[in-house]
Coordinates of C-alpha atoms in Angstrom, one line a residue:
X1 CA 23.3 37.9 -1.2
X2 CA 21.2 34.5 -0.8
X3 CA 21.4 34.1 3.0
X4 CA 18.9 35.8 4.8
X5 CA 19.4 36.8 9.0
X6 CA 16.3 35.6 11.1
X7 CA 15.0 38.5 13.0
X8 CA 11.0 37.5 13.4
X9 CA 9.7 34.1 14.0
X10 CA 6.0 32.9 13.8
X11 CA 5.6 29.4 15.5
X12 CA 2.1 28.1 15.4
X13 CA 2.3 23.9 15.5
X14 CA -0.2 21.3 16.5
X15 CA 2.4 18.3 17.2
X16 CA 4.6 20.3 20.0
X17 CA 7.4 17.5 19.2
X18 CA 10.6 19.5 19.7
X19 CA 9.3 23.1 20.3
X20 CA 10.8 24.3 23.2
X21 CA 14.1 23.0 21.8
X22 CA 13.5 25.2 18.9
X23 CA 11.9 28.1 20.5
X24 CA 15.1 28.0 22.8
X25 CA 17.4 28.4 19.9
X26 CA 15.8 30.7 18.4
X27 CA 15.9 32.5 21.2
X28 CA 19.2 32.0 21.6
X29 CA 20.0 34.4 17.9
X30 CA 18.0 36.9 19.5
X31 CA 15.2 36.5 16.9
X32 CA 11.8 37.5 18.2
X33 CA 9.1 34.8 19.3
X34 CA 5.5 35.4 17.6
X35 CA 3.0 32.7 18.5
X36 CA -0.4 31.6 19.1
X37 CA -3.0 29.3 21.5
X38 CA -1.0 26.7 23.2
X39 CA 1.9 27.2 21.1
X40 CA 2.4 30.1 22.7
X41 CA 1.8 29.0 26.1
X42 CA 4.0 26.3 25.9
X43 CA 6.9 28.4 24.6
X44 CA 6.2 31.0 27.5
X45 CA 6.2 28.0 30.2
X46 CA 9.4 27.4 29.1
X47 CA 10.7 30.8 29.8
X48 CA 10.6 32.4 26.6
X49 CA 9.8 35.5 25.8
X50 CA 6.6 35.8 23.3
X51 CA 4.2 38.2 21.2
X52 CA 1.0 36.7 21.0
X53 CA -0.6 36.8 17.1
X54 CA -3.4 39.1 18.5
X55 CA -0.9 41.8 20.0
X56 CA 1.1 41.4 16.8
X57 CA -2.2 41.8 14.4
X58 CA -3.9 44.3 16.7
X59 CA -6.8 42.0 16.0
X60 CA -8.7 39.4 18.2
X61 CA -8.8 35.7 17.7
X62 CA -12.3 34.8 17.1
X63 CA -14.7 32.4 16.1
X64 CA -13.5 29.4 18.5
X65 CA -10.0 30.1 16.8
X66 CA -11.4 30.0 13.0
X67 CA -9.4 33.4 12.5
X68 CA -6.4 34.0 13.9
X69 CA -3.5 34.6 11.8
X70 CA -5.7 35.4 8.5
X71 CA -4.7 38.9 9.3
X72 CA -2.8 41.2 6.4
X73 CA -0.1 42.2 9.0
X74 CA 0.6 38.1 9.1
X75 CA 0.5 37.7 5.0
X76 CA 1.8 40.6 4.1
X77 CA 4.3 39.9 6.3
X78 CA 5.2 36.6 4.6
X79 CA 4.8 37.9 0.8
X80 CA 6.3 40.9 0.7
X81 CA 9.7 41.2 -1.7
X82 CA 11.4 43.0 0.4
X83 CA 14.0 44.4 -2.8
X84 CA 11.2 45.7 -4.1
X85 CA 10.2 49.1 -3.8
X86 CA 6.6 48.4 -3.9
X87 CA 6.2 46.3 -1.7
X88 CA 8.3 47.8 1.0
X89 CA 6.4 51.2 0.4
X90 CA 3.2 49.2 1.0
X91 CA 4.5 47.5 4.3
X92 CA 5.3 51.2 5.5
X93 CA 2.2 52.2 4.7
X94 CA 0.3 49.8 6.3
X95 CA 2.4 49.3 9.4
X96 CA 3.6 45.7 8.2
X97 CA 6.6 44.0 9.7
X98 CA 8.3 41.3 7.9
X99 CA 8.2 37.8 9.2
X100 CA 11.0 35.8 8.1
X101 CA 10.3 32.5 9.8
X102 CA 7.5 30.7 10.0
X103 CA 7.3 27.3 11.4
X104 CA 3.6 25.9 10.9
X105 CA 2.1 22.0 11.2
X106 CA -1.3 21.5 10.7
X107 CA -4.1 20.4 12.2
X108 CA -4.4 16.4 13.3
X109 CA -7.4 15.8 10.0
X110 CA -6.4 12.6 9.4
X111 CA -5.6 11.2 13.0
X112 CA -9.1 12.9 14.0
X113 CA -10.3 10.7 11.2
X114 CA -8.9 7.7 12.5
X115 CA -9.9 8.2 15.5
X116 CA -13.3 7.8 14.8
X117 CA -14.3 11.2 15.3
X118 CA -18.3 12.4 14.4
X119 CA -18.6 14.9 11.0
X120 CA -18.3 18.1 12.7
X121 CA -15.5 17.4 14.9
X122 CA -13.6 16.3 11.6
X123 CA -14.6 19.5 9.7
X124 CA -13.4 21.3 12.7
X125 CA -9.9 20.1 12.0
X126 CA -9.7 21.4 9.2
X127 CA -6.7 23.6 9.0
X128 CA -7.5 26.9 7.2
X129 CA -5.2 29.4 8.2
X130 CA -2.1 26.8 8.9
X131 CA -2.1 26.2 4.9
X132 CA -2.2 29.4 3.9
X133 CA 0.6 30.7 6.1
X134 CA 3.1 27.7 4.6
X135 CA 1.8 28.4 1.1
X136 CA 2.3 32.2 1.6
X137 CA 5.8 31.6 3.5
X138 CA 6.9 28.9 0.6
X139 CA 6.1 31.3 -2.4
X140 CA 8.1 33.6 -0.8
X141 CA 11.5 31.3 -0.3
X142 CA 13.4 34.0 -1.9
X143 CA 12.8 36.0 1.7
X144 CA 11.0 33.7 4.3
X145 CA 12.1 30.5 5.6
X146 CA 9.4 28.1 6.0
X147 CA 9.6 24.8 8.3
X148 CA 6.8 22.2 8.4
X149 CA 8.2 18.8 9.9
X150 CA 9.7 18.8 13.3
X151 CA 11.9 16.4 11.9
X152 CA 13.9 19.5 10.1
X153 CA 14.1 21.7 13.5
X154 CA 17.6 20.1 13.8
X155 CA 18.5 20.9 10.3
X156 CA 16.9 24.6 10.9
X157 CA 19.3 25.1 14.1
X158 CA 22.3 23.7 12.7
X159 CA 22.3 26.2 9.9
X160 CA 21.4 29.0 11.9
X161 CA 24.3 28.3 14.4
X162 CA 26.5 27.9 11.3
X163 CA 25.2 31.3 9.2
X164 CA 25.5 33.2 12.5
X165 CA 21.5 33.2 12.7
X166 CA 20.7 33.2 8.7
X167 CA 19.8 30.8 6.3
X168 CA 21.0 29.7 3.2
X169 CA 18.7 30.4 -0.3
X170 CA 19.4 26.5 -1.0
X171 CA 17.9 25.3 2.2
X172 CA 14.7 27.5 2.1
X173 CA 14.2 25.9 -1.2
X174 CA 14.1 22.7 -0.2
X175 CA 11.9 23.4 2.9
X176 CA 9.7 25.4 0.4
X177 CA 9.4 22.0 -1.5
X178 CA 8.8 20.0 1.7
X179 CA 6.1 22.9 2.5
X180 CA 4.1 22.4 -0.8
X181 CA 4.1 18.8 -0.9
X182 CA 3.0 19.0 2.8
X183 CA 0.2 20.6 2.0
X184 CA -0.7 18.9 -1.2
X185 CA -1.0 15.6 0.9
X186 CA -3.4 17.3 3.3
X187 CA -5.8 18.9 0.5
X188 CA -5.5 15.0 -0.3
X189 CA -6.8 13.7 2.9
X190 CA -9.5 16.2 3.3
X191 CA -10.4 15.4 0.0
X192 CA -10.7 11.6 -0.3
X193 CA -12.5 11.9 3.5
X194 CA -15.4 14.0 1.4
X195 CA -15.0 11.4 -1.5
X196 CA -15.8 8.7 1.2
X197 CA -18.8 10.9 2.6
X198 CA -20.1 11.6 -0.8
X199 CA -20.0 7.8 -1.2
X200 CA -18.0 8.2 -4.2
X201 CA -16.2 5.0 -4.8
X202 CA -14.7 7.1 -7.9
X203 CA -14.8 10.7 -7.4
X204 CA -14.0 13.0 -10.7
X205 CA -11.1 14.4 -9.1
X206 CA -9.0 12.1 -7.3
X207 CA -5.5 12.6 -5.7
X208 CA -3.4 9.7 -4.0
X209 CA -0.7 11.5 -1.5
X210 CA 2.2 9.0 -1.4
X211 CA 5.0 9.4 1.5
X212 CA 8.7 7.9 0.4
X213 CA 9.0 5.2 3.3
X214 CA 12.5 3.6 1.5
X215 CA 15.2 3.7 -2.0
X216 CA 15.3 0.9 -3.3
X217 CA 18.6 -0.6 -5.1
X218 CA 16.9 -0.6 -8.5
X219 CA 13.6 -1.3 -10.4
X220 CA 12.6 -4.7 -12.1
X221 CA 15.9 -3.7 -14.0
X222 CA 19.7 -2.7 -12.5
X223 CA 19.3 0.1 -15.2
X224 CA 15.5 1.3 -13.4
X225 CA 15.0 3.5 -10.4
X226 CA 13.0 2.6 -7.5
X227 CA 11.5 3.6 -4.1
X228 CA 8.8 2.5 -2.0
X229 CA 5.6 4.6 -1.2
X230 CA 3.0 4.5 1.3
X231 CA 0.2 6.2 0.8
X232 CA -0.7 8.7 3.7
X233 CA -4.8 9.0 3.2
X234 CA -7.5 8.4 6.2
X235 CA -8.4 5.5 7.2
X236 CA -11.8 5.5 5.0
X237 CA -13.8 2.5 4.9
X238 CA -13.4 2.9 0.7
X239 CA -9.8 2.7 1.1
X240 CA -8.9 1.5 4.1
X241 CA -5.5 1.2 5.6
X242 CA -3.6 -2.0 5.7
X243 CA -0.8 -3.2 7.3
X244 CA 0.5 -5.0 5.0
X245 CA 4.2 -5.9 3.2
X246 CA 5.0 -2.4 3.6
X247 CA 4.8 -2.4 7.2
X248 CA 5.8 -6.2 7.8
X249 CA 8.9 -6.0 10.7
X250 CA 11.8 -7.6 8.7
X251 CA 13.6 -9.6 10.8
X252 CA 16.8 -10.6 8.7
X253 CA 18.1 -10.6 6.0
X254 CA 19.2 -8.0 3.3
X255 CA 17.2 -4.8 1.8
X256 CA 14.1 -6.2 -0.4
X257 CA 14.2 -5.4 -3.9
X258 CA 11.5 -3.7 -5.9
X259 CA 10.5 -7.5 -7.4
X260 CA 10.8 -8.9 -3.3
X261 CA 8.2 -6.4 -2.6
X262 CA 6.0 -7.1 -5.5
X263 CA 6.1 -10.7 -5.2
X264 CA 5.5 -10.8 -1.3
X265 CA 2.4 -8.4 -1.6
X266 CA 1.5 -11.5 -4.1
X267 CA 2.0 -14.3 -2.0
X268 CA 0.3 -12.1 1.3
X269 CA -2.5 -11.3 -0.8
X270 CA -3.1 -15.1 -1.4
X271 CA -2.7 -16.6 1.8
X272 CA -4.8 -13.9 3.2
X273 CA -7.5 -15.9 1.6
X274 CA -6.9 -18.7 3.9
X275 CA -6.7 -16.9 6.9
X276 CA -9.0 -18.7 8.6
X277 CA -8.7 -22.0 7.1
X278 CA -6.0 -25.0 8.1
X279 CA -2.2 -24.4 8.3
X280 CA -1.6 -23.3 4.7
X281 CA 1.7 -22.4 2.6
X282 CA 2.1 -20.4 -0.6
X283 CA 4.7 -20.5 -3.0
X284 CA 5.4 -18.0 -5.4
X285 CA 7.5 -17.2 -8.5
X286 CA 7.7 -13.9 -10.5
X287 CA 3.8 -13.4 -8.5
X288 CA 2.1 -16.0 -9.5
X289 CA 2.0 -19.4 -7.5
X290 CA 3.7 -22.1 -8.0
X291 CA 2.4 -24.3 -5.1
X292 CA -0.4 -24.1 -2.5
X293 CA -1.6 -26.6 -0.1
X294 CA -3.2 -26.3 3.1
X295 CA -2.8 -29.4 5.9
X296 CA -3.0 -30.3 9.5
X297 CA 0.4 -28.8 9.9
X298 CA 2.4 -26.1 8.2
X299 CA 5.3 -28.5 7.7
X300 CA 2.4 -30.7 6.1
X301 CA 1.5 -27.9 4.0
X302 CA 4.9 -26.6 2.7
X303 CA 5.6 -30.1 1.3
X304 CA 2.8 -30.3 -0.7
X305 CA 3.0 -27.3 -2.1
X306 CA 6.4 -28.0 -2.9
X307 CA 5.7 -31.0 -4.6
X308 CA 3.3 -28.9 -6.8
X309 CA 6.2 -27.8 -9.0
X310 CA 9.8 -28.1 -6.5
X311 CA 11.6 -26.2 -10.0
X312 CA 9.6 -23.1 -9.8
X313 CA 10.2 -23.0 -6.3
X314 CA 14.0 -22.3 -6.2
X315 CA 14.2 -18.4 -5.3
X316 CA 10.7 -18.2 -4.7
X317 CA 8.7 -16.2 -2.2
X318 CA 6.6 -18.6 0.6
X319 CA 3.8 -17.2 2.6
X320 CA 2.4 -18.8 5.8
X321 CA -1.0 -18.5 7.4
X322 CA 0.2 -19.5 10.7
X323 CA 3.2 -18.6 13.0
X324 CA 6.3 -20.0 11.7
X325 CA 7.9 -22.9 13.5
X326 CA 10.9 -25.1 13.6
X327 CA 10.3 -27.7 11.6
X328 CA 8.7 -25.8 9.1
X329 CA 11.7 -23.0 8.7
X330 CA 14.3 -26.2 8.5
X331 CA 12.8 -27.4 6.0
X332 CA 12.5 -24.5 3.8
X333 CA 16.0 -23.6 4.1
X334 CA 16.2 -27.0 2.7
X335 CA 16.3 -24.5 -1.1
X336 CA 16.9 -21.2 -1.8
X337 CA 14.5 -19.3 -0.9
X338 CA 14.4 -15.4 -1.2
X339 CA 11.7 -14.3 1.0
X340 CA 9.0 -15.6 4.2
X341 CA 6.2 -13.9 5.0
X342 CA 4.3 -15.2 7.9
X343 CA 2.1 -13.5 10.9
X344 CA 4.6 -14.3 13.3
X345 CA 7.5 -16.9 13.8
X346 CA 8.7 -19.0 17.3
X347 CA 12.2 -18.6 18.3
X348 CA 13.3 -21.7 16.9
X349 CA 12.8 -20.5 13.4
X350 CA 14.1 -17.4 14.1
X351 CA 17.1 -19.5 14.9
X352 CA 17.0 -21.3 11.8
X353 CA 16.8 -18.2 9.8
X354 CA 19.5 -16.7 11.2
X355 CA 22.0 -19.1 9.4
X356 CA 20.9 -18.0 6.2
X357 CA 22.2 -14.2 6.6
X358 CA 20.4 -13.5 2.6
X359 CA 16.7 -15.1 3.4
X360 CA 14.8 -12.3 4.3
X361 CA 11.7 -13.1 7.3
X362 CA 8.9 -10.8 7.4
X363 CA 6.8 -10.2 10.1
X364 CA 3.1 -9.3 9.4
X365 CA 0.9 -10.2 12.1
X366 CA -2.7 -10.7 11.4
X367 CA -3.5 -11.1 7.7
X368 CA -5.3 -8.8 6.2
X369 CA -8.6 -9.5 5.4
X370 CA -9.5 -10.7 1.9
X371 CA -12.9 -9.4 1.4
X372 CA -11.8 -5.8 2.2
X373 CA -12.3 -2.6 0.0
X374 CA -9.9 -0.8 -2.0
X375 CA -8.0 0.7 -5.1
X376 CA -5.6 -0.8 -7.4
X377 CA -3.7 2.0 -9.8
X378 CA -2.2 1.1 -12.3
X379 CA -0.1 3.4 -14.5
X380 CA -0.2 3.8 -18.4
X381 CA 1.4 6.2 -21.3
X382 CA -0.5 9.3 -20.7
X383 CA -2.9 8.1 -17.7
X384 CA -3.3 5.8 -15.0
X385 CA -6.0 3.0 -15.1
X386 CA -8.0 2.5 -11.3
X387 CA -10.0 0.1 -10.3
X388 CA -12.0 -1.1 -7.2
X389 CA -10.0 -4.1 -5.4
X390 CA -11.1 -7.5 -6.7
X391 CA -11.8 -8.8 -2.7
X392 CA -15.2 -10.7 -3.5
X393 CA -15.0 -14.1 -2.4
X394 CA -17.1 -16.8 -3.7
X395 CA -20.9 -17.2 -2.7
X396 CA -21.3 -20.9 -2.4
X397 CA -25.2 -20.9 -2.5
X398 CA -24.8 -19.0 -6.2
X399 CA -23.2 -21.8 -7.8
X400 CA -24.6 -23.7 -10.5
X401 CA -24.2 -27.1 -11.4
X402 CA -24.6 -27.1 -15.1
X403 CA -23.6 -31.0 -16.0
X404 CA -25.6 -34.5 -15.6
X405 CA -23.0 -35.8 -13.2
X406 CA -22.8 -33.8 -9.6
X407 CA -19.8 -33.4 -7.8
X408 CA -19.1 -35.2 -5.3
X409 CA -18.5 -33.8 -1.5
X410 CA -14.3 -34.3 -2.1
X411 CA -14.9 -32.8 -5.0
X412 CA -16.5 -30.0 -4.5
X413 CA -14.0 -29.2 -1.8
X414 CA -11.4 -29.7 -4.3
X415 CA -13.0 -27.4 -6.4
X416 CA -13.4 -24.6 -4.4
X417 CA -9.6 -24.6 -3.2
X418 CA -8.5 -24.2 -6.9
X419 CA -10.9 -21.8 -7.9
X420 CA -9.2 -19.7 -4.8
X421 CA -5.7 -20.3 -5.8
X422 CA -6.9 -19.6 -9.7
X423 CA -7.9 -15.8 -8.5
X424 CA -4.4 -15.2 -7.5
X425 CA -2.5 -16.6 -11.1
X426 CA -1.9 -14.4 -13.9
X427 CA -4.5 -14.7 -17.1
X428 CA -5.2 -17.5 -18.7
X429 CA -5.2 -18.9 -15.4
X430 CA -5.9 -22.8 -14.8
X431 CA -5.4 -24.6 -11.8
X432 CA -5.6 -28.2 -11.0
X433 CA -6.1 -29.2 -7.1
X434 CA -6.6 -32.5 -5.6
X435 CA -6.5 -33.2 -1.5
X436 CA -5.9 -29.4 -0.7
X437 CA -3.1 -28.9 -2.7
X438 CA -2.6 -27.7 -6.1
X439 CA -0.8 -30.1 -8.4
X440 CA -0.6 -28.3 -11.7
X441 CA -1.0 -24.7 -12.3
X442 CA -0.6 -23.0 -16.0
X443 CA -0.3 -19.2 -16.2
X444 CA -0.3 -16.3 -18.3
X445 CA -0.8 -17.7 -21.8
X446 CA -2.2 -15.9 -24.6
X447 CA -4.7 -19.0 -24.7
X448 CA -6.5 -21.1 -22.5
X449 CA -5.8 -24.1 -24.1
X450 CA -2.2 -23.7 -23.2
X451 CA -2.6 -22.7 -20.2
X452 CA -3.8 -26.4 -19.2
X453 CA -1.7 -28.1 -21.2
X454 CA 1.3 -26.2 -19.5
X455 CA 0.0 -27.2 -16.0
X456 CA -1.0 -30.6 -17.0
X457 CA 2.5 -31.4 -18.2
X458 CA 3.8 -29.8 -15.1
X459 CA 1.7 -31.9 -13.0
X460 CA 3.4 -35.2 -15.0
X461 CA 6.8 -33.6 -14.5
X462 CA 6.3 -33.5 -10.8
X463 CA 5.2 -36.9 -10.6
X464 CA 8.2 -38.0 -12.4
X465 CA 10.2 -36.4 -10.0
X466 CA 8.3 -37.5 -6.5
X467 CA 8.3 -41.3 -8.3
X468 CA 4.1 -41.1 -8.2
X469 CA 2.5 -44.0 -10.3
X470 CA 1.0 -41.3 -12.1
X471 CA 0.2 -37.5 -12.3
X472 CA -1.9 -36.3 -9.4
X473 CA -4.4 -34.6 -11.9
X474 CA -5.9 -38.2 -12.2
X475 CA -9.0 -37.2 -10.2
X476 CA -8.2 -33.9 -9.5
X477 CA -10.7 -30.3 -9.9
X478 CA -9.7 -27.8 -12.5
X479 CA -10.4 -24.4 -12.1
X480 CA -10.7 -21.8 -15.1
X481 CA -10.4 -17.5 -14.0
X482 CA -12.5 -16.9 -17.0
X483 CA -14.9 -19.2 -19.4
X484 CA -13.8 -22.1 -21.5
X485 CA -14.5 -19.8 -25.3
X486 CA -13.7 -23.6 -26.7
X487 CA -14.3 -26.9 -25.3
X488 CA -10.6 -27.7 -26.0
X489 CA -9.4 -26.3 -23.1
X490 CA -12.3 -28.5 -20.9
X491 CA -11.0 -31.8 -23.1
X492 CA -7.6 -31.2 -22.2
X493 CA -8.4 -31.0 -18.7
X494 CA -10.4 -34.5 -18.6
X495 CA -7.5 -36.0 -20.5
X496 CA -5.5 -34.8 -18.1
X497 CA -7.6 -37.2 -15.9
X498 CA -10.1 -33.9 -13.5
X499 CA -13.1 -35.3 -12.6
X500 CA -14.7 -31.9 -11.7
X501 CA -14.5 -28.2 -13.7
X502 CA -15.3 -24.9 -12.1
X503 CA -15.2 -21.8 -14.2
X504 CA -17.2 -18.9 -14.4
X505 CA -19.4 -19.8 -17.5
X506 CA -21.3 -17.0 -19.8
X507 CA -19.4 -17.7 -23.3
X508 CA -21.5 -18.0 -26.0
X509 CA -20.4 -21.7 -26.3
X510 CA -21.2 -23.1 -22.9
X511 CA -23.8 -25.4 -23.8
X512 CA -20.8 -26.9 -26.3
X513 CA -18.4 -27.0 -23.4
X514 CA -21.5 -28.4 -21.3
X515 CA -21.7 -31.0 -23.8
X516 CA -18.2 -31.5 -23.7
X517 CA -18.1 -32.3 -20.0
X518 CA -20.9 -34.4 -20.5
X519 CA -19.6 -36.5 -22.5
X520 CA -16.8 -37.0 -20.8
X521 CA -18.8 -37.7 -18.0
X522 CA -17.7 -35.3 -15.5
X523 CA -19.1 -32.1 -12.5
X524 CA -19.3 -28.5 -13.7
X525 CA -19.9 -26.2 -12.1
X526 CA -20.5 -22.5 -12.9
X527 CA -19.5 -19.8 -10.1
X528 CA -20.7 -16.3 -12.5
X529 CA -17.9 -14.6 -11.6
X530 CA -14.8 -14.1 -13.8
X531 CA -10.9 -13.1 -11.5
X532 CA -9.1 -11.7 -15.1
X533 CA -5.5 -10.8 -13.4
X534 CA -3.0 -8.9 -15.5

């Protein structure tokens, strides 16, 4: 037989959410109430009838609650077989009384972290004897039911009332699951918090706990699976916690898919970096931009950036760095458009929105901030590859002009906005802006030469298309994510008609590619810093 009756209890819970409820039905199958510290007091308040852990041990709590239920009347109590001769002999012997509930939830360690809390008020909620009752009650599913999210207590009471006060061998394995996994996360937390104590930016041992917040329809692929994680660590100054597209409020529109979310966390991650700046608006294709422009309005902005490359646009995703307003949402519903993000929107774009029942409108609030710390994990055959988060942002007083001609103030303004944008586009990455806008952008090639030839002749399409007298590269900045290797990529550029390069310099070539610009009688500038994006 696989069901097994409740007759003994063990309740010992930090978050009291639904207790009484519980206790009450418990109570109700006559099973008997063991508890301890407030959980007990509560459950007594209410009327119910309960065995304190130190009557049931015949052994004090002590050391400010250290020890309590590390007792062998409590474990032996959860691991005994009970079909096996053995072991019942054993719990004869030694006066042991089987428990066949236990409900547990641990300590508040990672809300005492975030909280702010000193060292020894963290280490102090550190749950020692919590875990080991859920590990011992989990390993023992066969016999003991273990509950560890008030969230089940529902679940638990509905199959009692339905197995006449048992429970079902299927059940306890899948609260025995829960059980280990809840733990696992914990040893997590406690574990990075020491990481980040240590100062161990990457410790030799390193566990991510991740909590399923949603399914999602499918991967990249119909024929792939896909859910979204967050990831339930401290909030540690190494890693801190972000709210970020995974905690965006969507306000219409239907589920996002596993490329929606990808993409978004793109185009958020970029117009984070002009949080501060002027009304700015992102486009973004398959994560990398298409079109970025910042202006005196966000309506002012959006064009622009749509003018960058208005083909690449259709389906994209567009990120705002200011709350969303009328104007601006009419116009882009003006073309498909699968997702907004934006820190907040005004009722008339709400309104807007609302006729397109597909376009999906996220809500982030502030931006996160661009220079924060971080991980980014990445996974491989046979490992997973982690790395520090690439938030440095350029140091203005390190840059080096490395050419005869200096650029001017316009261009050096132009310069900086597309080595900004260039962080953000896949490698090879070249960007050309002019005026706050990008107006060519070439990305992902296997070379860098193609890479600004592809966003040169996209910058010549899109004049075609506006009617421009010619390509807004004439005059433009070009910004390279890594060094020119060649000076054909740099020749390119200034045939393209950019009056000012910025690239990180350090090939073994860059006085040839200094000569180059030379000659052609344009700014370079070198920043020392190279944004490879994968």
């Amino acid at each position: 037989m696989t069901d097994i009756a409740i007759k003994t209890a063990l309740l010992s819970v930090s978050d009291k959410t639904g207790l009484v409820e519980l206790g009450q039905a418990l109570a109700a199958h006559d099973i008997k109430l063991i508890s301890t510290g407030g959980t007990a007091k509560l459950l007594r308040d209410a009327g119910l009838a309960v065995t304190d852990i130190s009557d049931f041990t015949g052994f004090p709590e002590m050391m400010d609650g250290r020890v309590k239920t590390l007792h062998p009347k409590v474990h032996g109590g959860l691991l005994a077989v009970r079909n096996n001769p053995e072991h019942v002999a054993a719990m004869k012997a030694h006066d042991i009384s089987a428990i066949d509930l236990v409900v547990v939830n641990l300590y508040p360690f990672r809300e005492t972290v975030a909280k702010g809390a000193g060292r020894q008020e963290v280490i102090e909620n550190i749950d020692i004897g919590g875990p080991s009752m859920v590990r011992s009650a989990a390993k023992n599913h066969d016999h003991v039911t273990i509950v560890t999210d008030p969230k089940d207590y529902p679940n638990l009471i509905s199959e009692l009332a339905d197995n006449g006060g048992a429970t079902t061998l299927d059940s306890r394995r899948r609260f025995a699951a829960k059980a280990y996994a809840a733990t696992a996360q914990y040893d997590a937390a406690i574990s990075a918090w020491f990481a980040a104590d240590l100062k161990e930016d990457l410790p030799e041992l390193l566990t991510v706990p991740l909590k399923k917040a949603s399914a999602l329809r499918y991967g990249e692929n119909p024929h792939q699976k896909a859910a979204l994680y967050i990831p339930t660590l401290p909030n540690l100054p190494e890693w801190p916690i972000v709210n970020g597209i995974a905690q965006a409020e969507q306000i219409q529109g239907k589920a996002l898919s596993y490329n929606n979310y990808g993409d978004a966390d793109a185009a958020l991650d970029l117009i984070s970096e002009f949080r501060d700046a002027a009304p700015t608006v992102v486009i973004l294709k398959h994560a990398n931009p298409c079109g970025v422009a910042s202006g005196d309005s966000l309506i002012e902005a959006y064009k622009a950036a749509l003018a960058c490359d208005s083909v690449s646009a259709f389906g994209g995703i567009i990120a705002v760095n200011r709350p969303l307003d009328g104007a601006t949402a009419e116009a882009i519903t003006s073309i498909f458009t699968e997702v907004v993000v934006a820190p907040a929107a005004d009722e008339a774009a709400k309104a807007i929105f609302a006729k397109k029942k597909n376009l999906r409108l996220l809500i982030t609030g502030a931006l996160p901030d661009p220079k924060r710390n971080g991980l980014n994990l990445r996974s491989i055959a046979g490992g997973i590859l982690l790395q520090s988060r690439d938030g440095s942002l350029l140091d203005e007083q390190a840059l080096q002009v490395v050419t005869e001609v200096k650029p001017s103030e316009q261009q050096m303004k132009d310069a900086l906005f597309a080595w900004t944008v260039a962080k953000h586009v896949k490698s090879n990455a070249i960007v050309y802006a002019r005026d706050n806008a990008t107006v060519g952008i070439g990305a992902g090639q296997m070379n860098r030469l193609e890479s600004a030839r592809i966003a040169a002749w996209k910058a010549e399409d899109a004049a075609k298309r506006a009617g421009w007298p010619e390509s807004r590269t004439r005059g433009s900045a070009v910004a390279s994510d890594a060094f020119f290797p060649f000076a054909d990529g740099l020749v390119t550029a200034t045939e393209a008609g950019a009056t000012t390069v910025i690239q990180p310099g350090g090939s073994i070539r860059d006085q040839e590619v200094i000569d180059a610009a030379n000659k052609a009688g344009i700014a370079m500038i070198f920043t020392g810093t190279r944004h490879f994006r994968h």
